[in-house]
GROMACS .gro file of C-alpha atoms in nm:
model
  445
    1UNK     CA    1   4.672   8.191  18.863
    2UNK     CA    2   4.556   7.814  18.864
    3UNK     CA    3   4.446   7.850  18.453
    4UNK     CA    4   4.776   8.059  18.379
    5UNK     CA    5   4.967   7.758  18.581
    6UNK     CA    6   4.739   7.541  18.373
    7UNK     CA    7   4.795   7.706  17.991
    8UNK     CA    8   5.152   7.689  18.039
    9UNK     CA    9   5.132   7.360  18.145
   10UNK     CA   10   4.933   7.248  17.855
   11UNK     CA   11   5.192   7.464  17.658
   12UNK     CA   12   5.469   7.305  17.750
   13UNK     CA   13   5.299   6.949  17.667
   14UNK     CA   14   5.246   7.089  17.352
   15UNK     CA   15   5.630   7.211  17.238
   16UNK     CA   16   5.734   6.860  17.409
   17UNK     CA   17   5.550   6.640  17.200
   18UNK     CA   18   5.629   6.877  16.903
   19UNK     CA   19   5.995   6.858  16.993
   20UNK     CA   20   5.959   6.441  17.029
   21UNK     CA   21   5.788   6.397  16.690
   22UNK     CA   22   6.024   6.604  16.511
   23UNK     CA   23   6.300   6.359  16.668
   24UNK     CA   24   6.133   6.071  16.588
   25UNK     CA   25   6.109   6.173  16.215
   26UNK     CA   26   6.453   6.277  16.206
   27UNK     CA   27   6.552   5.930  16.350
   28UNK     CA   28   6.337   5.754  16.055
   29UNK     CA   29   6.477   5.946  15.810
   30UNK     CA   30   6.778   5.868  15.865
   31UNK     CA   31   6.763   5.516  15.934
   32UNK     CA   32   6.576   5.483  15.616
   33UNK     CA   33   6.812   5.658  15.426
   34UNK     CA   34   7.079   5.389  15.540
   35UNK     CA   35   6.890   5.087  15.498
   36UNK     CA   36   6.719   5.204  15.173
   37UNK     CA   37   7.085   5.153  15.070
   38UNK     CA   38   7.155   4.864  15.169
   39UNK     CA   39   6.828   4.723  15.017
   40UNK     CA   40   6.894   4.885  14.668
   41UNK     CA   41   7.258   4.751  14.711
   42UNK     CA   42   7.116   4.336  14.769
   43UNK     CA   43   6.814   4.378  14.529
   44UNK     CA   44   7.020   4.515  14.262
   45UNK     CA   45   7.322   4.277  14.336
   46UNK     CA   46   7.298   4.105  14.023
   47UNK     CA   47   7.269   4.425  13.821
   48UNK     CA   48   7.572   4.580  13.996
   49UNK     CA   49   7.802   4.244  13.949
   50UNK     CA   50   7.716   4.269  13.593
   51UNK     CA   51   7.808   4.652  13.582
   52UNK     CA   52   8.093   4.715  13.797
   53UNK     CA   53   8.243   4.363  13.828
   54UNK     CA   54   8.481   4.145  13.609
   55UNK     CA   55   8.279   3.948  13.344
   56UNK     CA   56   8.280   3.570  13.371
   57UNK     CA   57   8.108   3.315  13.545
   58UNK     CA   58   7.756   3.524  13.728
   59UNK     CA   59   7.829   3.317  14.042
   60UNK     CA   60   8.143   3.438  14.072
   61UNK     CA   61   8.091   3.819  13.953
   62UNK     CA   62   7.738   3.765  14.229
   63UNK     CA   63   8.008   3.638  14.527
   64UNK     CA   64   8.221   3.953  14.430
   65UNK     CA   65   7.956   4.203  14.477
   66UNK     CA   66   7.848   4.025  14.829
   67UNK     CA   67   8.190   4.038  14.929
   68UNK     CA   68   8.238   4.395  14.874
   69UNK     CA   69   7.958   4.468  15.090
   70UNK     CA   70   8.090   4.205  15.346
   71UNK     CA   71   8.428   4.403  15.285
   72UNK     CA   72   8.263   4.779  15.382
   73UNK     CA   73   8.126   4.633  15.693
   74UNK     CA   74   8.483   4.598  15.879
   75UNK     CA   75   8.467   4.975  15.867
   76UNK     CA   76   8.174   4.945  16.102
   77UNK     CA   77   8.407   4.881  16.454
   78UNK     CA   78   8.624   5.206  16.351
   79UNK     CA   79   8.284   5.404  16.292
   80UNK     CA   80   8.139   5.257  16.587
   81UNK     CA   81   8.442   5.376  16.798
   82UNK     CA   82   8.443   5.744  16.619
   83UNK     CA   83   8.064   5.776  16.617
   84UNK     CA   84   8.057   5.642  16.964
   85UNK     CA   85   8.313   5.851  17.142
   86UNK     CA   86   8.210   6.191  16.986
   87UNK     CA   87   7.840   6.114  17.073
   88UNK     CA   88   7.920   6.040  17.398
   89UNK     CA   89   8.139   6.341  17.459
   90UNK     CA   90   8.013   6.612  17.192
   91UNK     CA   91   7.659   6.548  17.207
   92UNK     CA   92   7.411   6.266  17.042
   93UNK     CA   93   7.269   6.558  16.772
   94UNK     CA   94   7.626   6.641  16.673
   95UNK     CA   95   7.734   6.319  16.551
   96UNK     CA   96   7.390   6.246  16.414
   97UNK     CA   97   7.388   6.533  16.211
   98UNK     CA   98   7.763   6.510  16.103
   99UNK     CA   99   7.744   6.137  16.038
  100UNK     CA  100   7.473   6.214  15.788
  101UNK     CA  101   7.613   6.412  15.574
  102UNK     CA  102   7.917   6.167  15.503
  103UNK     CA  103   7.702   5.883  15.451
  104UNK     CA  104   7.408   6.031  15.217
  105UNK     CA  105   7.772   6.206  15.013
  106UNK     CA  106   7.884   5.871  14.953
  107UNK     CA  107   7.591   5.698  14.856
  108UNK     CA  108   7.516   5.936  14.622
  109UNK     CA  109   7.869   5.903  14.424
  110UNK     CA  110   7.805   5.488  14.408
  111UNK     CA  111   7.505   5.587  14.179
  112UNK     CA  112   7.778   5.781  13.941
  113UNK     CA  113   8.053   5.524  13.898
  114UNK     CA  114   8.189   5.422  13.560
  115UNK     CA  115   8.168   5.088  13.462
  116UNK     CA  116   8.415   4.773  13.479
  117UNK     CA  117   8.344   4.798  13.095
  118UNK     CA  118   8.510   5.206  13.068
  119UNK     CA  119   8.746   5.148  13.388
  120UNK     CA  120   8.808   4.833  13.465
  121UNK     CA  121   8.899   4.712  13.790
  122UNK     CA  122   8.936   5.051  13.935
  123UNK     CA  123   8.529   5.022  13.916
  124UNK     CA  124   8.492   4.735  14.212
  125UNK     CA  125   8.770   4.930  14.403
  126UNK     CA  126   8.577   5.249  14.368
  127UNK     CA  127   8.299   5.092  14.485
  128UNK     CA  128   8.465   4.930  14.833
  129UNK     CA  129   8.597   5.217  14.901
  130UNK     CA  130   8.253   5.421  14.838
  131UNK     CA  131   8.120   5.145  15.052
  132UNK     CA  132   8.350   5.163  15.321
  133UNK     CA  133   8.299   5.561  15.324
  134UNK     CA  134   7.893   5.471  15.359
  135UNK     CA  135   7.960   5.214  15.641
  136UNK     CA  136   8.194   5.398  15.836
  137UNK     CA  137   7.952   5.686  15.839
  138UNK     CA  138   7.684   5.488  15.889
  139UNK     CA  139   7.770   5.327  16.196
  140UNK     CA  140   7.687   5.615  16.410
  141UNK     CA  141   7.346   5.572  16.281
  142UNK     CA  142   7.099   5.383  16.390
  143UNK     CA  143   7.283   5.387  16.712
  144UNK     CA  144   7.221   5.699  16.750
  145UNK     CA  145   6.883   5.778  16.619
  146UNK     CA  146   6.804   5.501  16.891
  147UNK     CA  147   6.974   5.650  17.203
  148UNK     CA  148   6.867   5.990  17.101
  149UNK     CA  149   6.526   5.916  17.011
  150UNK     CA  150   6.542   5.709  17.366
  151UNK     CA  151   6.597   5.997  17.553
  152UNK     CA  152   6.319   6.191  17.430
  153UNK     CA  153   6.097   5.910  17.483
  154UNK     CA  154   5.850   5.899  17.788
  155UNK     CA  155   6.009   5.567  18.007
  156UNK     CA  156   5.688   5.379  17.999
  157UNK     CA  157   5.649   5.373  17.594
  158UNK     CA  158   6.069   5.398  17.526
  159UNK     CA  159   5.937   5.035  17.330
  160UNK     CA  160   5.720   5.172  17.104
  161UNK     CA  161   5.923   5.483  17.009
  162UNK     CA  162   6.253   5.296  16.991
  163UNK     CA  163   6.055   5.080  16.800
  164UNK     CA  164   6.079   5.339  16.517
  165UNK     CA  165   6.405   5.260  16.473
  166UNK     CA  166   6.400   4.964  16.339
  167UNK     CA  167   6.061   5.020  16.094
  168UNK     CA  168   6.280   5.284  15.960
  169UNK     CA  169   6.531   5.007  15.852
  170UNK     CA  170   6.223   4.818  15.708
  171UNK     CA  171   6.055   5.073  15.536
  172UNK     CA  172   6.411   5.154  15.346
  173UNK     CA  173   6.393   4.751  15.249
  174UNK     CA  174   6.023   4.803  15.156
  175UNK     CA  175   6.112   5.089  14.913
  176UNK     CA  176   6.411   4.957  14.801
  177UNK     CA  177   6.259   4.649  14.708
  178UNK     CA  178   5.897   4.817  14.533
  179UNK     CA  179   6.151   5.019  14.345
  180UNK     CA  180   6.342   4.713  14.246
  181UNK     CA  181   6.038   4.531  14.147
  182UNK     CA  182   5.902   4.762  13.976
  183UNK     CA  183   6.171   4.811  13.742
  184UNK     CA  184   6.213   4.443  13.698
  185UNK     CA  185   5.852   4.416  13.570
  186UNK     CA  186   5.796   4.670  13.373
  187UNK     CA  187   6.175   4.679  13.207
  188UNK     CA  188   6.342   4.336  13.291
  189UNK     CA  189   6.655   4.289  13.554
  190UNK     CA  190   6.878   4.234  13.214
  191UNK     CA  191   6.709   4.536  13.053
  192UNK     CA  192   6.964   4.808  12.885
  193UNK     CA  193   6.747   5.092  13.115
  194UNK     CA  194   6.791   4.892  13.470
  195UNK     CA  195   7.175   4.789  13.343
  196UNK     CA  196   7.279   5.155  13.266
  197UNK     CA  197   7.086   5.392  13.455
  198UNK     CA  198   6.823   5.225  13.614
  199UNK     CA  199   7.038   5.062  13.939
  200UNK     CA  200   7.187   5.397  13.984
  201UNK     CA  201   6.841   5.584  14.062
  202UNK     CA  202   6.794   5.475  14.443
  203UNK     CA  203   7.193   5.580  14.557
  204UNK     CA  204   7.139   5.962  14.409
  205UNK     CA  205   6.825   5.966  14.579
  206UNK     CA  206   7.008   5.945  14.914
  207UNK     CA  207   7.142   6.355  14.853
  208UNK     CA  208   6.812   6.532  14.887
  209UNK     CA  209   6.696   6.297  15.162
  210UNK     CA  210   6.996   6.371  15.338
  211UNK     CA  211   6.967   6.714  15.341
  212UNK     CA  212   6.603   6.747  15.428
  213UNK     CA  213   6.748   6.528  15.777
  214UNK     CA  214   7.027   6.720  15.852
  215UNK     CA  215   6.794   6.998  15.824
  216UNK     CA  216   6.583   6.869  16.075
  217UNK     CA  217   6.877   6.752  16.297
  218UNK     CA  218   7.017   7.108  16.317
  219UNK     CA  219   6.710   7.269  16.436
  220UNK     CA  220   6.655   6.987  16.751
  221UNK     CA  221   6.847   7.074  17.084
  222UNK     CA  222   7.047   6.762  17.278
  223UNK     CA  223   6.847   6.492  17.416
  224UNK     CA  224   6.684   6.637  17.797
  225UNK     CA  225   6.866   6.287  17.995
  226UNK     CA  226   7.226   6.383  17.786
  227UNK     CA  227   7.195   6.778  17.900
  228UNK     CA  228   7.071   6.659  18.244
  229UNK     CA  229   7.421   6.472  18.284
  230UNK     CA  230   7.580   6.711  18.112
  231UNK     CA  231   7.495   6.975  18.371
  232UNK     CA  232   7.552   6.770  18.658
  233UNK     CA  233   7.900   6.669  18.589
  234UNK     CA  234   7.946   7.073  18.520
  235UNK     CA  235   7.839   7.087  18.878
  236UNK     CA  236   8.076   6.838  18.996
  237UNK     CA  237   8.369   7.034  18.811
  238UNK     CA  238   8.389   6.708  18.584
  239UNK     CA  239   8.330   6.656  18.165
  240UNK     CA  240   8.306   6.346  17.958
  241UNK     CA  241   8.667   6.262  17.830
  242UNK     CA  242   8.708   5.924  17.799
  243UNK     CA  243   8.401   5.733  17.697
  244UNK     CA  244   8.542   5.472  17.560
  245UNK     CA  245   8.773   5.397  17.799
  246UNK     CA  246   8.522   5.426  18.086
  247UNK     CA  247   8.326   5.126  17.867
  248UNK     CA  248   8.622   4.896  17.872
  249UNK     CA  249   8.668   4.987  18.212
  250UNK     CA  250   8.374   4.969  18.418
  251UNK     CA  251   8.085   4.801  18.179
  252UNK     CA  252   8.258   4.520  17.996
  253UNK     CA  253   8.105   4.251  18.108
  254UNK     CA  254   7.763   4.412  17.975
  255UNK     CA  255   7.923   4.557  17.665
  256UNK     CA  256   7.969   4.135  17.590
  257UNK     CA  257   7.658   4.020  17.667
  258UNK     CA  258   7.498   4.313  17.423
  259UNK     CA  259   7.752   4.183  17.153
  260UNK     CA  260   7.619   3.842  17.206
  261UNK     CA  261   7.268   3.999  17.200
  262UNK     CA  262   7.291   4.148  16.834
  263UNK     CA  263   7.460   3.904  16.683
  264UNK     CA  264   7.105   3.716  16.613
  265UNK     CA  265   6.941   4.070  16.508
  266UNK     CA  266   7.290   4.076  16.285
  267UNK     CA  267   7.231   3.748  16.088
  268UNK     CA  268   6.872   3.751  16.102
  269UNK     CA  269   6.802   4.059  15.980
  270UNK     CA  270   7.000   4.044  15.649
  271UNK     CA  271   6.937   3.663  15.614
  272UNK     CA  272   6.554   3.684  15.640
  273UNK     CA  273   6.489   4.063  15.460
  274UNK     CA  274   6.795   4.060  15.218
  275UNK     CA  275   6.945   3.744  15.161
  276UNK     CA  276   6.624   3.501  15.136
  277UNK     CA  277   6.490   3.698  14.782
  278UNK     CA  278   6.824   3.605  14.667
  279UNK     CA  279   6.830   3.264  14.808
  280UNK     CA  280   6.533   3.203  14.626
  281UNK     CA  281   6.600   3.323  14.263
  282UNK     CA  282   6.968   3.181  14.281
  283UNK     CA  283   6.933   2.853  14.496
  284UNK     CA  284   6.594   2.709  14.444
  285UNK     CA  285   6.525   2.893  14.097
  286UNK     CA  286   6.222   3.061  14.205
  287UNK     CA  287   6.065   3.328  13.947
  288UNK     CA  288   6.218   3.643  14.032
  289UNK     CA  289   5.850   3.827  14.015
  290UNK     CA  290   5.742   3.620  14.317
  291UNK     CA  291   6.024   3.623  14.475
  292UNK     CA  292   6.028   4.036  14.531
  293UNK     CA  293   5.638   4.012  14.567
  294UNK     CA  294   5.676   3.791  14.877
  295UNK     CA  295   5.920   4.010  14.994
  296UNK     CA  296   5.755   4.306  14.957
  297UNK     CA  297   5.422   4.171  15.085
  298UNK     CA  298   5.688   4.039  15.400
  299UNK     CA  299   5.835   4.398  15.482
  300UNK     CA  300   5.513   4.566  15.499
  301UNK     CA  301   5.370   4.339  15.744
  302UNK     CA  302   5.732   4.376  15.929
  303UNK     CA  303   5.622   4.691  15.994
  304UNK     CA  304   5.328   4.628  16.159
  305UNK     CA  305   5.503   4.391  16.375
  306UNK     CA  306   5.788   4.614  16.456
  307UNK     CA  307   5.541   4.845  16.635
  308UNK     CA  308   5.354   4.602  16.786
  309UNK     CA  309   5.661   4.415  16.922
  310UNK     CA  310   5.786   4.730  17.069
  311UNK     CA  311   5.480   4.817  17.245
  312UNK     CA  312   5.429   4.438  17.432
  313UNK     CA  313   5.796   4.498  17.481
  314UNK     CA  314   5.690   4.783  17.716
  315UNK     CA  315   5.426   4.565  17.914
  316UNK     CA  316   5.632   4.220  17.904
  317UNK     CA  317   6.015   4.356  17.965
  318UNK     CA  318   6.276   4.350  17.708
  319UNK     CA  319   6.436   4.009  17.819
  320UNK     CA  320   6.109   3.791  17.773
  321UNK     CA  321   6.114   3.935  17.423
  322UNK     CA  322   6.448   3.870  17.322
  323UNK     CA  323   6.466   3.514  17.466
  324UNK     CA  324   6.130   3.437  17.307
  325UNK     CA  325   6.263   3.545  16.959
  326UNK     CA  326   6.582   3.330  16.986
  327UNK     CA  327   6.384   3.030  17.090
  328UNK     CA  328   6.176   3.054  16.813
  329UNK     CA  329   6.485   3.063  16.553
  330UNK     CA  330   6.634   2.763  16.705
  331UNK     CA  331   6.341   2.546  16.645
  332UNK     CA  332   6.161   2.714  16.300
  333UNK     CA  333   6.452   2.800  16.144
  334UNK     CA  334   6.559   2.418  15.969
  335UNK     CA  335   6.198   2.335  15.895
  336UNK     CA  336   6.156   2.650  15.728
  337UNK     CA  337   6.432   2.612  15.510
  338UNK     CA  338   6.280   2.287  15.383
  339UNK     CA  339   5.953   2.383  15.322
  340UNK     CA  340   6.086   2.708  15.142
  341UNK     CA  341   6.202   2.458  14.834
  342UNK     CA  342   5.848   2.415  14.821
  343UNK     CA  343   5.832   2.630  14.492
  344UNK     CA  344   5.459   2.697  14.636
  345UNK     CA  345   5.362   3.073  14.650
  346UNK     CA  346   5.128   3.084  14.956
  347UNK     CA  347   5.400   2.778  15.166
  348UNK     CA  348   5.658   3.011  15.095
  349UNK     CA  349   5.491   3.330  15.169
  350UNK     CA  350   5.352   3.175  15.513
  351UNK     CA  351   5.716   3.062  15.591
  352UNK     CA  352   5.892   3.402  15.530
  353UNK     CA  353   5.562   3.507  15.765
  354UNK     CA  354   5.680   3.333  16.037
  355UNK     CA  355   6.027   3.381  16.000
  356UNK     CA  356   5.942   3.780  15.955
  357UNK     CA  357   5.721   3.767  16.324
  358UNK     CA  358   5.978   3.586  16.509
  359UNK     CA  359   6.275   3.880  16.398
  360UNK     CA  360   6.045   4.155  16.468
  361UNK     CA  361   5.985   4.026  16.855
  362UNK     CA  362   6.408   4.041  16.845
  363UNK     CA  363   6.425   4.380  16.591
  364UNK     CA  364   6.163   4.541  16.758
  365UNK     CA  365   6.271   4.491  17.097
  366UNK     CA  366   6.690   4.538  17.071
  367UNK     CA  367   6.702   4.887  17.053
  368UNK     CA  368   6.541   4.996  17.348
  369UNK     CA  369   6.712   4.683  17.514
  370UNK     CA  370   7.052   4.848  17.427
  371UNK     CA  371   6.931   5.209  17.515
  372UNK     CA  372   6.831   5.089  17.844
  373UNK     CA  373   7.167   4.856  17.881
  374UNK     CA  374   7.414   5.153  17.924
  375UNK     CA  375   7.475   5.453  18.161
  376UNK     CA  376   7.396   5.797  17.992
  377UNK     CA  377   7.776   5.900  17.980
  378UNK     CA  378   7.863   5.567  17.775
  379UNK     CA  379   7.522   5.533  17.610
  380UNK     CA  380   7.636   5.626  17.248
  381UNK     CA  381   7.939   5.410  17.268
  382UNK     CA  382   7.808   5.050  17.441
  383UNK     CA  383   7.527   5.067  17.179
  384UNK     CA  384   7.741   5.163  16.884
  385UNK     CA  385   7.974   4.912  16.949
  386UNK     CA  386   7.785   4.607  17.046
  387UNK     CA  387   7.543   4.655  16.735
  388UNK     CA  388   7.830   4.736  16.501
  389UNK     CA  389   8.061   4.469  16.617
  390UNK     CA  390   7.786   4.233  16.591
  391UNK     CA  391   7.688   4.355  16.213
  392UNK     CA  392   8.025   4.379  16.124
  393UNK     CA  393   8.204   3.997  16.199
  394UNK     CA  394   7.806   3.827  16.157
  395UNK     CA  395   7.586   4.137  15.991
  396UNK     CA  396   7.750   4.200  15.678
  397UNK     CA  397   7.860   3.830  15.576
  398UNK     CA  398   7.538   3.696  15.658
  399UNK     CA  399   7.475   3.695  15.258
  400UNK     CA  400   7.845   3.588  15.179
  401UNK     CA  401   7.863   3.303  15.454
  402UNK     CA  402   7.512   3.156  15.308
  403UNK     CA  403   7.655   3.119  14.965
  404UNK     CA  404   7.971   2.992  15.060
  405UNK     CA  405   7.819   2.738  15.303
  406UNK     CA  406   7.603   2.623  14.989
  407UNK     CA  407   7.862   2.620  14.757
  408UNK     CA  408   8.104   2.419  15.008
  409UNK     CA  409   7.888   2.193  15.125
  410UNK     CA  410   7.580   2.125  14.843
  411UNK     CA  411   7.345   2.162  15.086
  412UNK     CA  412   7.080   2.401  15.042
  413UNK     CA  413   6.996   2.388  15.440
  414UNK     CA  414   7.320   2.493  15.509
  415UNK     CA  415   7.257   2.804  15.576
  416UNK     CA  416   6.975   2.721  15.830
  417UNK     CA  417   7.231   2.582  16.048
  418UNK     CA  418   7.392   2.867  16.065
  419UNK     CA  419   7.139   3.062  16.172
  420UNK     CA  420   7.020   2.797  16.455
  421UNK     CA  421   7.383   2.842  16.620
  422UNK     CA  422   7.367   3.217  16.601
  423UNK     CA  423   7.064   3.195  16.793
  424UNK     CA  424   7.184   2.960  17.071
  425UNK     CA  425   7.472   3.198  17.115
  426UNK     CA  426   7.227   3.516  17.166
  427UNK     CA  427   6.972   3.285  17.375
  428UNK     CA  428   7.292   3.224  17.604
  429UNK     CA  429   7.390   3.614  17.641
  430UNK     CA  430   7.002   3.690  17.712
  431UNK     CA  431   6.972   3.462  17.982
  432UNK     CA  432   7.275   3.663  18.164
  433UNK     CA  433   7.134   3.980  18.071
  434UNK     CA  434   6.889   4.187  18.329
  435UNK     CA  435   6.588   4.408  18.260
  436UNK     CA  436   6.583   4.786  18.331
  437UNK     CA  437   6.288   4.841  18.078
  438UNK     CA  438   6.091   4.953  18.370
  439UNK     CA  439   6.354   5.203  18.493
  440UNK     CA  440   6.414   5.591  18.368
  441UNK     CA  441   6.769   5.662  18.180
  442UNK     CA  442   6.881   5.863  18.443
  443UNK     CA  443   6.834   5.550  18.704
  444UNK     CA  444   7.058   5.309  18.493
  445UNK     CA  445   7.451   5.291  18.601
   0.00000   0.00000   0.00000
């Protein structure tokens, strides 16, 4: 009896850890199919304002393109309150799965737009509202993949797997940007290859990729802590009806404090992984080559510090994490600007080092922080929309904002300052946040 008690023991380990891995890939995928996006979108910026915007001054045409994609991300907040609500009440795997499909479909058709050249402006309208499509879609994303992937995850390493989550986002910038360089090498950015067909390559790849996910998704039952609550409110005679309104309600005052906790992951992680390549070609005049070598060499050690991060986060606490990482911005952040205008390979390189450890102690650590932040029946929703409010008023204009502030001001620091009073703001809504990294799901309320 004891060995038959111990088999299906062992058994059930077994389909539990299969079960777990299969989310976490699913998560990844789908994370990476987002932020691959995103990275194909910045690193081919100057392509696509050549392509698909008005001709004229390259500045101009360049502020275009970021504003479209500062544009899409106002469609984040309706996404995040769609995404949000249906997770909540329908179930984290049908929105994932759902949310997919709309967001691989319409990153697919940006790769098969005319040009401004055969179109005219129809082509940068088509692309907002492509873009808008994409964001709205995927908002429910990596809020989901977190939460669900969350509460799969054994409580004492809910770090390390949330953790995932994020190197997903990195390994689609990582990609993105190899495919990027390579094309620039061994073709040229101006090249009639990269200018016609070229730029187009990374948004149809999103169709397949999609589909091999949602495949995935499909097959995976509801998270264990979501059925758990489900069943018990069955019990009580109750459902989930409102979640949005219970958020508003009864958790406001930590719904705030998240928002004020992601707007540093917002700016940092577009400023430091998408908008510094840029700075440095446009702003400083730094060889394009190195530029997308240092931030390729950047992402992959990202990676490696994603995971890491995530697993201290499980020994240390969330809070110690976060804190640590906004300190660090505040007082690194101005210097490194400066020594970035360098124009010296390895300065640079060490810099973007630096900068790249201190945002994977905050990127690393935020999504099991906001996992662990809400109730199960408001989960979905107090994630989605602190991380999508965040990316949409600070996220998404990070790029924008840092041009602007250069080209109001002359000052190629500017932007630095920025990012030094993002972080106070976040430092302030950390030290009013509290820790639950050491409690299950099913304990928070």
């Amino acid at each position: 009896m004891a060995s038959s008690e111990t088999a299906a023991a062992v058994q059930r380990d077994s389909e539990e850890h299969a079960t777990l891995r299969r989310v976490a890939v699913s998560s990844f995928l789908g994370n990476f199919i987002e932020w691959f996006d995103y990275a194909s979108y910045s690193y081919f910026a100057t392509v696509i304002a050549l392509v698909l915007m008005p001709p004229g001054d390259p500045t101009v045409a360049l502020l275009e393109t970021f504003g479209v994609f500062a544009l899409s991300f106002l469609m984040r907040p309706v996404g995040a309150f769609f995404w949000g609500h249906m997770g909540d009440k329908k179930g984290r795997k049908w929105a994932l799965a759902t949310s997919l499909l709309m967001m691989s479909a319409a990153t697919f058709v940006i790769g098969l737009l005319p040009t401004f050249e055969a179109v005219g402006i129809l082509a940068p309208i088509l692309l907002l509202c492509l873009r808008m499509v994409q964001s709205f879609s995927a908002a429910g994303e990596y809020a989901g993949a977190a939460t669900f992937i969350a509460e799969y995850a054994p409580h004492n390493h809910r770090g390390f797997y949330c953790s995932m989550v994020p190197a997903s986002t990195a390994t689609g910038l990582l990609v993105g940007s190899l495919l990027a360089t390579f094309m620039f090498t061994v073709w040229g950015a101006d090249s009639a290859f990269v200018v016609d067909w070229g730029w187009r390559i990374p948004f149809w790849l999103a169709l397949p990729l999609g589909y091999i996910t949602h495949y995935i998704r499909t097959h995976l039952e509801d998270s264990p802590v979501y059925a758990q609550m489900q069943e018990r409110m069955k019990e009580m005679g109750e459902k989930v009806e409102h979640p949005i309104r219970t958020l508003f309600t009864k958790h406001l005052r930590v719904l705030l404090i998240s928002f004020g906790a992601c707007v540093l992951n917002a700016v940092g992680f577009y400023a430091v992984l998408t908008y510094l390549p840029n700075y440095l070609e446009t702003t400083l005049n730094y060889p394009p080559s190195d530029a997308s070598t240092i931030t390729t060499i950047v992402l992959v050690v990202y990676i490696a510090f994603i995971f890491l991060s995530g697993r201290v986060s499980d020994k240390v606490g969330r809070k110690k994490m976060l804190i640590i990482a906004c300190v660090g911005f505040i007082i690194f952040t101005v210097p490194a600007f400066y020594l970035l205008n360098s124009q010296n390979f390895a300065i640079i390189l060490i810099v973007e080092l630096v900068m790249c450890l201190l945002l994977t102690i905050n990127d690393g650590t935020l999504s099991s922080y906001l996992s662990e932040t809400f109730p199960t029946e408001v989960r979905y929703s107090g994630f989605a929309l602190s991380f999508n409010f965040a990316n949409a008023i600070f996220g998404g204009s990070a790029s924008f904002i840092s041009i602007a502030l250069i080209e109001a001001t002359g000052n190629a620091i500017a932007p630095a300052w920025y990012m030094v009073a993002i972080s106070v703001v976040a430092f302030i809504a950390m030290c009013m946040t509290h820790d639950n990294s050491k409690k299950k799901l099913t304990e928070i309320q």
